[in-house]
PDB file of C-alpha atoms in Angstrom:
ATOM      1  CA  MET L 185       4.025 -26.155 -18.781  1.00 61.00           C
ATOM      2  CA  ASP L 186       0.978 -24.610 -20.850  1.00 64.00           C
ATOM      3  CA  GLU L 187      -1.069 -25.162 -17.440  1.00 66.00           C
ATOM      4  CA  GLU L 188       1.297 -23.319 -15.710  1.00 66.00           C
ATOM      5  CA  ARG L 189       1.290 -20.215 -18.193  1.00 68.00           C
ATOM      6  CA  SER L 190      -2.693 -20.518 -18.197  1.00 70.00           C
ATOM      7  CA  GLU L 191      -3.091 -20.594 -14.615  1.00 71.00           C
ATOM      8  CA  GLY L 192      -0.062 -17.327 -14.382  1.00 71.00           C
ATOM      9  CA  ARG L 193      -2.692 -15.653 -16.795  1.00 74.00           C
ATOM     10  CA  ILE L 194      -5.818 -16.355 -14.905  1.00 75.00           C
ATOM     11  CA  GLY L 195      -3.971 -15.194 -11.679  1.00 75.00           C
ATOM     12  CA  ARG L 196      -3.043 -11.999 -13.340  1.00 80.00           C
ATOM     13  CA  ARG L 197      -6.600 -11.534 -14.440  1.00 82.00           C
ATOM     14  CA  ARG L 198      -7.956 -11.906 -11.101  1.00 85.00           C
ATOM     15  CA  ALA L 199      -5.299  -9.811  -9.597  1.00 85.00           C
ATOM     16  CA  PHE L 200      -6.339  -6.999 -12.181  1.00 86.00           C
ATOM     17  CA  VAL L 201     -10.136  -7.489 -11.770  1.00 87.00           C
ATOM     18  CA  ASN L 202      -9.487  -7.245  -7.909  1.00 89.00           C
ATOM     19  CA  ARG L 203      -7.583  -4.031  -8.112  1.00 89.00           C
ATOM     20  CA  LEU L 204     -10.251  -2.543 -10.430  1.00 91.00           C
ATOM     21  CA  ARG L 205     -12.992  -3.215  -7.882  1.00 90.00           C
ATOM     22  CA  ASN L 206     -10.982  -1.765  -5.209  1.00 90.00           C
ATOM     23  CA  TYR L 207     -10.635   1.418  -7.204  1.00 91.00           C
ATOM     24  CA  LEU L 208     -14.269   1.331  -7.831  1.00 92.00           C
ATOM     25  CA  LEU L 209     -15.149   0.843  -4.217  1.00 90.00           C
ATOM     26  CA  THR L 210     -12.559   3.956  -3.050  1.00 91.00           C
ATOM     27  CA  GLY L 211     -14.447   5.787  -5.930  1.00 91.00           C
ATOM     28  CA  ILE L 212     -17.669   5.192  -4.325  1.00 91.00           C
ATOM     29  CA  ILE L 213     -16.392   6.068  -1.064  1.00 88.00           C
ATOM     30  CA  VAL L 214     -15.083   9.555  -2.240  1.00 89.00           C
ATOM     31  CA  ALA L 215     -17.768  10.563  -4.495  1.00 92.00           C
ATOM     32  CA  ALA L 216     -20.860   9.421  -2.502  1.00 90.00           C
ATOM     33  CA  PRO L 217     -20.702  11.795   0.401  1.00 86.00           C
ATOM     34  CA  LEU L 218     -19.571  14.768  -1.569  1.00 91.00           C
ATOM     35  CA  THR L 219     -22.580  14.285  -4.185  1.00 93.00           C
ATOM     36  CA  ILE L 220     -25.244  13.549  -1.394  1.00 91.00           C
ATOM     37  CA  THR L 221     -23.701  16.625   0.773  1.00 91.00           C
ATOM     38  CA  ALA L 222     -23.917  18.886  -2.501  1.00 92.00           C
ATOM     39  CA  TYR L 223     -27.061  17.740  -3.380  1.00 93.00           C
ATOM     40  CA  LEU L 224     -28.881  18.148  -0.098  1.00 91.00           C
ATOM     41  CA  VAL L 225     -27.261  21.745   0.038  1.00 92.00           C
ATOM     42  CA  ALA L 226     -28.527  22.600  -3.250  1.00 91.00           C
ATOM     43  CA  SER L 227     -32.073  21.504  -2.366  1.00 93.00           C
ATOM     44  CA  ILE L 228     -31.886  23.438   0.578  1.00 92.00           C
ATOM     45  CA  VAL L 229     -30.843  26.824  -1.354  1.00 91.00           C
ATOM     46  CA  ASN L 230     -33.342  26.000  -3.910  1.00 91.00           C
ATOM     47  CA  PHE L 231     -36.073  25.772  -1.486  1.00 92.00           C
ATOM     48  CA  VAL L 232     -34.942  29.081  -0.128  1.00 91.00           C
ATOM     49  CA  ASP L 233     -34.744  30.628  -3.162  1.00 89.00           C
ATOM     50  CA  GLY L 234     -38.026  29.479  -4.561  1.00 89.00           C
ATOM     51  CA  LYS L 235     -39.886  31.065  -1.540  1.00 89.00           C
ATOM     52  CA  VAL L 236     -37.782  34.342  -0.957  1.00 89.00           C
ATOM     53  CA  LYS L 237     -37.251  35.428  -4.635  1.00 87.00           C
ATOM     54  CA  PRO L 238     -40.653  36.282  -5.617  1.00 87.00           C
ATOM     55  CA  TRP L 239     -40.906  38.960  -2.972  1.00 87.00           C
ATOM     56  CA  ILE L 240     -37.587  40.715  -4.057  1.00 86.00           C
ATOM     57  CA  PRO L 241     -38.396  43.590  -6.138  1.00 86.00           C
ATOM     58  CA  ALA L 242     -37.123  43.344  -9.737  1.00 84.00           C
ATOM     59  CA  ARG L 243     -34.830  46.293  -9.464  1.00 85.00           C
ATOM     60  CA  TRP L 244     -33.131  44.850  -6.373  1.00 84.00           C
ATOM     61  CA  ASN L 245     -33.197  41.335  -7.918  1.00 83.00           C
ATOM     62  CA  PRO L 246     -29.457  40.569  -9.778  1.00 84.00           C
ATOM     63  CA  GLU L 247     -31.220  38.241 -11.743  1.00 82.00           C
ATOM     64  CA  SER L 248     -33.156  41.113 -13.340  1.00 83.00           C
ATOM     65  CA  TYR L 249     -29.875  42.195 -14.972  1.00 84.00           C
ATOM     66  CA  VAL L 250     -28.231  38.859 -15.695  1.00 82.00           C
ATOM     67  CA  ASP L 251     -29.281  36.002 -18.270  1.00 83.00           C
ATOM     68  CA  PHE L 252     -28.486  33.327 -15.831  1.00 83.00           C
ATOM     69  CA  PRO L 253     -30.066  32.266 -12.433  1.00 82.00           C
ATOM     70  CA  VAL L 254     -28.154  33.521  -9.370  1.00 85.00           C
ATOM     71  CA  PRO L 255     -28.251  30.616  -6.562  1.00 86.00           C
ATOM     72  CA  GLY L 256     -28.314  31.673  -3.230  1.00 88.00           C
ATOM     73  CA  ILE L 257     -29.956  35.052  -3.477  1.00 88.00           C
ATOM     74  CA  GLY L 258     -32.865  34.011  -1.568  1.00 88.00           C
ATOM     75  CA  VAL L 259     -30.837  32.523   1.181  1.00 89.00           C
ATOM     76  CA  LEU L 260     -28.713  35.797   1.677  1.00 91.00           C
ATOM     77  CA  VAL L 261     -31.759  37.854   1.581  1.00 89.00           C
ATOM     78  CA  ALA L 262     -33.465  35.274   4.406  1.00 90.00           C
ATOM     79  CA  GLY L 263     -30.667  35.648   6.484  1.00 91.00           C
ATOM     80  CA  VAL L 264     -30.453  39.689   6.539  1.00 91.00           C
ATOM     81  CA  GLY L 265     -34.446  39.704   7.128  1.00 89.00           C
ATOM     82  CA  LEU L 266     -33.927  37.493  10.174  1.00 89.00           C
ATOM     83  CA  ILE L 267     -31.070  39.766  11.541  1.00 91.00           C
ATOM     84  CA  LEU L 268     -33.348  42.612  10.767  1.00 89.00           C
ATOM     85  CA  LEU L 269     -36.117  40.901  12.757  1.00 87.00           C
ATOM     86  CA  GLY L 270     -33.958  39.863  15.713  1.00 87.00           C
ATOM     87  CA  PHE L 271     -32.735  43.517  15.729  1.00 87.00           C
ATOM     88  CA  LEU L 272     -36.092  44.941  15.961  1.00 84.00           C
ATOM     89  CA  ALA L 273     -37.264  42.498  18.320  1.00 83.00           C
ATOM     90  CA  ALA L 274     -34.492  43.374  20.598  1.00 83.00           C
ATOM     91  CA  ASN L 275     -35.833  46.710  21.229  1.00 84.00           C
ATOM     92  CA  ILE L 276     -38.342  48.335  23.299  1.00 84.00           C
ATOM     93  CA  PHE L 277     -40.553  49.147  20.007  1.00 82.00           C
ATOM     94  CA  GLY L 278     -40.164  45.525  18.757  1.00 82.00           C
ATOM     95  CA  ARG L 279     -40.898  44.134  22.316  1.00 84.00           C
ATOM     96  CA  THR L 280     -44.183  45.958  22.436  1.00 88.00           C
ATOM     97  CA  VAL L 281     -45.261  44.876  18.854  1.00 85.00           C
ATOM     98  CA  LEU L 282     -44.369  41.064  19.656  1.00 85.00           C
ATOM     99  CA  LYS L 283     -46.603  41.443  22.893  1.00 87.00           C
ATOM    100  CA  ILE L 284     -49.215  42.720  20.955  1.00 89.00           C
ATOM    101  CA  GLY L 285     -49.048  40.156  18.408  1.00 87.00           C
ATOM    102  CA  GLU L 286     -48.713  37.041  21.015  1.00 86.00           C
ATOM    103  CA  SER L 287     -51.732  38.704  22.779  1.00 88.00           C
ATOM    104  CA  ILE L 288     -53.759  38.464  19.467  1.00 89.00           C
ATOM    105  CA  LEU L 289     -52.333  34.863  19.018  1.00 85.00           C
ATOM    106  CA  ALA L 290     -53.478  34.048  22.534  1.00 84.00           C
ATOM    107  CA  ARG L 291     -56.881  34.582  21.543  1.00 86.00           C
ATOM    108  CA  MET L 292     -56.965  31.927  18.794  1.00 87.00           C
ATOM    109  CA  PRO L 293     -58.119  28.379  20.279  1.00 85.00           C
ATOM    110  CA  LEU L 294     -55.851  26.278  18.068  1.00 86.00           C
ATOM    111  CA  ILE L 295     -53.115  28.903  17.058  1.00 87.00           C
ATOM    112  CA  ARG L 296     -52.152  29.859  20.318  1.00 85.00           C
ATOM    113  CA  THR L 297     -51.448  26.335  21.448  1.00 88.00           C
ATOM    114  CA  LEU L 298     -49.198  25.608  18.329  1.00 88.00           C
ATOM    115  CA  TYR L 299     -47.415  28.764  18.726  1.00 87.00           C
ATOM    116  CA  ALA L 300     -46.428  28.413  22.437  1.00 85.00           C
ATOM    117  CA  ALA L 301     -45.276  24.878  21.819  1.00 85.00           C
ATOM    118  CA  LEU L 302     -43.273  26.022  18.932  1.00 85.00           C
ATOM    119  CA  LYS L 303     -41.929  28.846  20.555  1.00 83.00           C
ATOM    120  CA  GLN L 304     -40.886  27.049  23.663  1.00 80.00           C
ATOM    121  CA  ILE L 305     -39.082  24.552  21.314  1.00 77.00           C
ATOM    122  CA  PHE L 306     -37.170  26.918  19.657  1.00 78.00           C
ATOM    123  CA  GLU L 307     -36.153  29.001  22.824  1.00 76.00           C
ATOM    124  CA  THR L 308     -35.150  25.880  24.688  1.00 68.00           C
ATOM    125  CA  MET L 309     -32.880  24.793  21.663  1.00 67.00           C
ATOM    126  CA  LEU L 310     -31.535  27.985  20.275  1.00 69.00           C
ATOM    127  CA  SER L 311     -30.702  29.573  24.051  1.00 64.00           C
ATOM    128  CA  GLU L 312     -26.930  29.747  24.533  1.00 49.00           C
ATOM    129  CA  ARG L 313     -27.825  28.857  28.107  1.00 52.00           C
ATOM    130  CA  SER L 314     -29.486  25.995  27.783  1.00 56.00           C
ATOM    131  CA  ARG L 315     -27.911  22.526  28.771  1.00 59.00           C
ATOM    132  CA  THR L 316     -30.154  20.314  26.653  1.00 64.00           C
ATOM    133  CA  PHE L 317     -28.917  17.863  24.372  1.00 74.00           C
ATOM    134  CA  ARG L 318     -25.484  18.550  25.156  1.00 79.00           C
ATOM    135  CA  THR L 319     -24.803  15.157  26.547  1.00 86.00           C
ATOM    136  CA  ALA L 320     -25.133  11.442  25.303  1.00 90.00           C
ATOM    137  CA  GLY L 321     -25.655   8.742  27.561  1.00 92.00           C
ATOM    138  CA  LEU L 322     -27.017   4.826  27.969  1.00 93.00           C
ATOM    139  CA  ILE L 323     -29.845   3.658  29.492  1.00 92.00           C
ATOM    140  CA  GLU L 324     -31.036  -0.196  29.688  1.00 92.00           C
ATOM    141  CA  TYR L 325     -33.770  -0.106  27.167  1.00 90.00           C
ATOM    142  CA  PRO L 326     -35.930  -1.997  26.322  1.00 88.00           C
ATOM    143  CA  ARG L 327     -35.330  -4.526  29.412  1.00 88.00           C
ATOM    144  CA  LYS L 328     -32.182  -5.256  31.569  1.00 88.00           C
ATOM    145  CA  GLY L 329     -29.252  -5.951  29.648  1.00 88.00           C
ATOM    146  CA  LEU L 330     -29.996  -4.468  26.183  1.00 91.00           C
ATOM    147  CA  TRP L 331     -28.392  -0.720  26.310  1.00 93.00           C
ATOM    148  CA  ALA L 332     -29.814   2.170  23.928  1.00 92.00           C
ATOM    149  CA  LEU L 333     -28.299   5.468  23.191  1.00 92.00           C
ATOM    150  CA  VAL L 334     -30.132   8.382  24.535  1.00 93.00           C
ATOM    151  CA  PHE L 335     -29.246  12.051  24.483  1.00 91.00           C
ATOM    152  CA  ILE L 336     -29.939  13.637  27.909  1.00 89.00           C
ATOM    153  CA  ALA L 337     -32.309  16.686  27.792  1.00 83.00           C
ATOM    154  CA  THR L 338     -32.749  18.128  31.190  1.00 80.00           C
ATOM    155  CA  ASP L 339     -34.576  17.260  34.658  1.00 79.00           C
ATOM    156  CA  ALA L 340     -37.965  16.509  34.910  1.00 78.00           C
ATOM    157  CA  LYS L 341     -40.293  19.376  36.028  1.00 78.00           C
ATOM    158  CA  GLY L 342     -43.809  20.693  36.809  1.00 77.00           C
ATOM    159  CA  GLU L 343     -46.310  17.954  37.640  1.00 79.00           C
ATOM    160  CA  ILE L 344     -44.127  15.137  36.093  1.00 81.00           C
ATOM    161  CA  SER L 345     -41.686  15.591  38.965  1.00 78.00           C
ATOM    162  CA  HIS L 346     -44.256  15.875  41.405  1.00 78.00           C
ATOM    163  CA  ARG L 347     -46.144  12.693  40.485  1.00 80.00           C
ATOM    164  CA  LEU L 348     -42.764  10.721  40.306  1.00 79.00           C
ATOM    165  CA  ASN L 349     -41.057   9.598  43.255  1.00 69.00           C
ATOM    166  CA  ASP L 350     -38.727  12.043  45.038  1.00 59.00           C
ATOM    167  CA  GLU L 351     -35.837   9.721  45.451  1.00 56.00           C
ATOM    168  CA  ASP L 352     -35.751   8.876  41.770  1.00 63.00           C
ATOM    169  CA  ASP L 353     -34.599  12.298  40.712  1.00 81.00           C
ATOM    170  CA  ALA L 354     -36.022  11.798  36.976  1.00 85.00           C
ATOM    171  CA  ILE L 355     -34.450  13.377  33.880  1.00 87.00           C
ATOM    172  CA  SER L 356     -36.060  13.396  30.693  1.00 88.00           C
ATOM    173  CA  VAL L 357     -34.144  11.831  27.963  1.00 90.00           C
ATOM    174  CA  PHE L 358     -34.591  11.227  24.333  1.00 91.00           C
ATOM    175  CA  LEU L 359     -34.388   8.045  22.676  1.00 92.00           C
ATOM    176  CA  PRO L 360     -33.581   8.403  18.888  1.00 91.00           C
ATOM    177  CA  THR L 361     -34.109   5.570  16.379  1.00 89.00           C
ATOM    178  CA  THR L 362     -31.960   4.640  13.837  1.00 87.00           C
ATOM    179  CA  PRO L 363     -30.961   5.472  11.167  1.00 84.00           C
ATOM    180  CA  ASN L 364     -33.510   8.580  11.301  1.00 83.00           C
ATOM    181  CA  PRO L 365     -32.184  10.400  14.761  1.00 81.00           C
ATOM    182  CA  THR L 366     -35.121  13.010  14.199  1.00 80.00           C
ATOM    183  CA  SER L 367     -38.028  10.552  15.593  1.00 87.00           C
ATOM    184  CA  GLY L 368     -37.862   8.747  18.677  1.00 90.00           C
ATOM    185  CA  PHE L 369     -39.292   8.355  22.338  1.00 91.00           C
ATOM    186  CA  LEU L 370     -39.387  11.018  25.272  1.00 90.00           C
ATOM    187  CA  LEU L 371     -38.478   9.094  28.150  1.00 91.00           C
ATOM    188  CA  PHE L 372     -38.159   9.623  31.855  1.00 90.00           C
ATOM    189  CA  VAL L 373     -35.544   7.777  33.516  1.00 89.00           C
ATOM    190  CA  PRO L 374     -34.179   7.820  37.033  1.00 88.00           C
ATOM    191  CA  ARG L 375     -30.803   9.661  37.122  1.00 86.00           C
ATOM    192  CA  ARG L 376     -28.980   6.998  38.761  1.00 86.00           C
ATOM    193  CA  GLU L 377     -30.023   4.282  35.853  1.00 88.00           C
ATOM    194  CA  VAL L 378     -28.369   6.828  33.202  1.00 90.00           C
ATOM    195  CA  LEU L 379     -24.482   5.989  32.518  1.00 91.00           C
ATOM    196  CA  VAL L 380     -23.494   9.373  31.140  1.00 89.00           C
ATOM    197  CA  LEU L 381     -20.858   9.078  28.088  1.00 90.00           C
ATOM    198  CA  ASP L 382     -17.839  11.181  27.217  1.00 87.00           C
ATOM    199  CA  MET L 383     -18.509  11.491  23.422  1.00 88.00           C
ATOM    200  CA  SER L 384     -19.984  14.679  22.048  1.00 86.00           C
ATOM    201  CA  VAL L 385     -23.837  14.615  20.926  1.00 86.00           C
ATOM    202  CA  GLU L 386     -22.352  14.591  17.236  1.00 87.00           C
ATOM    203  CA  ASP L 387     -20.367  11.592  17.360  1.00 88.00           C
ATOM    204  CA  ALA L 388     -23.725  10.079  19.452  1.00 88.00           C
ATOM    205  CA  ALA L 389     -25.571  11.242  16.306  1.00 87.00           C
ATOM    206  CA  LYS L 390     -23.194   9.319  13.880  1.00 87.00           C
ATOM    207  CA  LEU L 391     -23.163   6.197  15.709  1.00 88.00           C
ATOM    208  CA  VAL L 392     -26.827   6.526  15.405  1.00 89.00           C
ATOM    209  CA  ILE L 393     -27.215   7.178  11.852  1.00 87.00           C
ATOM    210  CA  SER L 394     -24.389   4.644  10.352  1.00 85.00           C
ATOM    211  CA  ALA L 395     -26.174   1.959  12.917  1.00 85.00           C
ATOM    212  CA  GLY L 396     -23.076   1.529  14.620  1.00 83.00           C
ATOM    213  CA  LEU L 397     -20.828   1.448  11.760  1.00 83.00           C
ATOM    214  CA  ILE L 398     -19.211   4.571  12.894  1.00 83.00           C
ATOM    215  CA  THR L 399     -17.528   4.341  16.561  1.00 82.00           C
ATOM    216  CA  PRO L 400     -16.140   7.403  17.797  1.00 82.00           C
ATOM    217  CA  HIS L 401     -12.510   7.230  18.708  1.00 80.00           C
ATOM    218  CA  TRP L 402     -12.079   7.208  22.344  1.00 79.00           C
ATOM    219  CA  ARG L 403      -8.861   6.824  24.468  1.00 73.00           C
ATOM    220  CA  PRO L 404      -9.531   4.818  28.050  1.00 71.00           C
ATOM    221  CA  GLY L 405      -6.670   6.837  29.302  1.00 55.00           C
ATOM    222  CA  ARG L 406      -7.510  10.285  28.581  1.00 50.00           C
ATOM    223  CA  ALA L 407      -8.786  13.006  31.812  1.00 46.00           C
ATOM    224  CA  ARG L 408     -12.097  12.358  32.265  1.00 45.00           C
ATOM    225  CA  PRO L 409     -14.463  15.779  32.652  1.00 44.00           C
ATOM    226  CA  PRO L 410     -14.505  17.492  35.998  1.00 41.00           C
ATOM    227  CA  SER L 411     -18.478  16.396  36.087  1.00 41.00           C
ATOM    228  CA  TRP L 412     -17.429  12.655  36.861  1.00 37.00           C
ATOM    229  CA  PRO L 413     -18.968  11.011  39.825  1.00 40.00           C
ATOM    230  CA  THR L 414     -17.406  10.842  42.824  1.00 38.00           C
ATOM    231  CA  PRO L 415     -16.043   7.393  43.572  1.00 37.00           C
ATOM    232  CA  GLY L 416     -18.757   5.177  45.677  1.00 38.00           C
ATOM    233  CA  PRO L 417     -18.438   2.513  48.260  1.00 38.00           C
ATOM    234  CA  THR L 418     -14.959   0.701  48.571  1.00 35.00           C
ATOM    235  CA  ALA L 419     -14.863  -3.058  48.133  1.00 36.00           C
ATOM    236  CA  ARG L 420     -11.911  -5.725  49.035  1.00 37.00           C
ATOM    237  CA  LEU L 421     -10.183  -7.588  45.950  1.00 36.00           C
ATOM    238  CA  SER L 422      -7.148  -9.583  46.366  1.00 39.00           C
ATOM    239  CA  GLY L 423      -6.062  -7.580  49.821  1.00 40.00           C
ATOM    240  CA  ASP L 424      -6.233  -4.421  47.823  1.00 39.00           C
ATOM    241  CA  GLU L 425      -8.802  -1.679  48.366  1.00 37.00           C
ATOM    242  CA  VAL L 426     -10.503  -0.499  45.240  1.00 35.00           C
ATOM    243  CA  ARG L 427     -13.066   1.834  44.819  1.00 38.00           C
ATOM    244  CA  VAL L 428     -16.408   0.919  42.816  1.00 34.00           C
ATOM    245  CA  PRO L 429     -17.307   3.817  40.848  1.00 38.00           C
ATOM    246  CA  VAL L 430     -20.842   4.938  40.423  1.00 41.00           C
ATOM    247  CA  ARG L 431     -22.771   3.858  37.586  1.00 44.00           C
ATOM    248  CA  GLY L 432     -24.157   7.083  36.297  1.00 45.00           C
ATOM    249  CA  ARG L 433     -22.802  10.758  36.994  1.00 45.00           C
ATOM    250  CA  LEU L 434     -24.829  13.756  37.913  1.00 43.00           C
ATOM    251  CA  ILE L 435     -25.761  15.836  35.184  1.00 46.00           C
ATOM    252  CA  ASP L 436     -25.383  19.343  36.917  1.00 45.00           C
ATOM    253  CA  GLU L 437     -23.399  18.612  40.024  1.00 45.00           C
ATOM    254  CA  PRO L 438     -19.637  18.768  39.897  1.00 47.00           C
ATOM    255  CA  ALA L 439     -17.554  16.142  41.682  1.00 43.00           C
ATOM    256  CA  SER L 440     -13.900  15.402  42.544  1.00 44.00           C
ATOM    257  CA  GLU L 441     -11.527  13.961  40.073  1.00 45.00           C
ATOM    258  CA  GLN L 442     -11.327  10.157  39.535  1.00 44.00           C
ATOM    259  CA  PRO L 443      -8.180   8.402  38.083  1.00 44.00           C
ATOM    260  CA  ALA L 444      -8.268   7.650  34.440  1.00 42.00           C
ATOM    261  CA  ASP L 445      -7.494   3.838  34.657  1.00 43.00           C
ATOM    262  CA  GLU L 446     -10.127   3.390  37.532  1.00 43.00           C
ATOM    263  CA  GLY L 447     -13.123   0.865  36.387  1.00 45.00           C
ATOM    264  CA  SER L 448     -15.449  -1.465  37.492  1.00 43.00           C
ATOM    265  CA  LEU L 449     -15.348  -4.262  39.844  1.00 41.00           C
ATOM    266  CA  GLU L 450     -15.803  -6.710  37.000  1.00 45.00           C
ATOM    267  CA  ASP L 451     -12.839  -4.815  35.297  1.00 47.00           C
ATOM    268  CA  HIS L 452     -10.473  -5.476  38.404  1.00 43.00           C
ATOM    269  CA  ARG L 453     -11.543  -9.136  38.346  1.00 43.00           C
ATOM    270  CA  ARG L 454     -10.735  -9.736  34.652  1.00 46.00           C
ATOM    271  CA  ARG L 455      -7.505  -8.176  34.937  1.00 48.00           C
ATOM    272  CA  PRO L 456      -4.298 -10.225  35.508  1.00 50.00           C
ATOM    273  CA  GLU L 457      -2.610 -10.029  38.860  1.00 50.00           C
ATOM    274  CA  PRO L 458       0.723  -8.982  38.785  1.00 49.00           C
ATOM    275  CA  ALA L 459       3.714 -11.251  39.034  1.00 51.00           C
ATOM    276  CA  GLY L 460       4.607 -11.970  42.610  1.00 48.00           C
ATOM    277  CA  SER L 461       1.176 -10.802  44.346  1.00 45.00           C
ATOM    278  CA  LYS L 462       0.426 -13.850  45.642  1.00 42.00           C
TER     279      LYS L 462
END
C-alpha cells in the first residue's frame, strides 16, 4: 500500500515537472521571436538616429524641448530626406545635377567602378518592372541526385550568354547558404535543368534560414500558375496514355494549363491501379 502511494506521488511529481517544462518551452517559443524582432528593430532605429540626429538643428529637434530621448526622429527625418531627394532627382534640374555628379565620379578610377556596380544592383533590385529574385527553384547541386534551393535571377546576358552554348539557354541563379541567405554562389545553369517551384521567395528564404525546419504549406491539388510548362512527350503505361511533364518550366514564356493532379512517370508507377483495370 505504501509503495502504491509513493509511486502515485512520484507519478504526480513527474507530471507536474513535465507540465512546467511544456510551459517553459511554450514561453520560449512565444517570447523569443518577439524579443529578437524588437531587438533588431531597436538596433536599426538607434543606428539611424545616431547618424541623423547630429545633423538636425537644435530648434527643429524635439529632444531640445523635452527631457527624454525621442526614438525614431532620425528615421523619420531620413525618410523625408529620401523622398525629397527622389523628387528632386525626378525633374529636369535634378537629373542635370545628377548627370554632372556622375560625370565627376566617372573620372575617379576606383570610385567609378564601385559606384556603377552599386547603382546597377540597387536599380535592378528596387525597380518595379524587375523580375529578378521573384521565383524560387531547385537545381541538382553539388552533384546529381542532390537538390539545392536557388533564387532565379535573370537570363544570362552579354559575353556569358555569347560564350555559352546557345542550346543551353542559360539563366543566372543565386544559391544561398544556410542559415545566412545573404551569402552564397552565383551559378549559370541551363534553363531545362531548373525545377521551378510554386512557393514564394519569402517562403523559400524561411526554408533556408530555418535549415529546413519551416516547410511552407502546399496543396498538391491547387491550380498551377499560368507559366507552368507545356506537357512534354507522351508515354504508354498500363494501356493508358499519360503525359510526362517537362522537369523545369520557362521563366518568361507562358504555356498552356496542365491538370493539377498530373505527375511524373515515376509517380504514375507508384500509384495503385484501380480495381478492375486488369
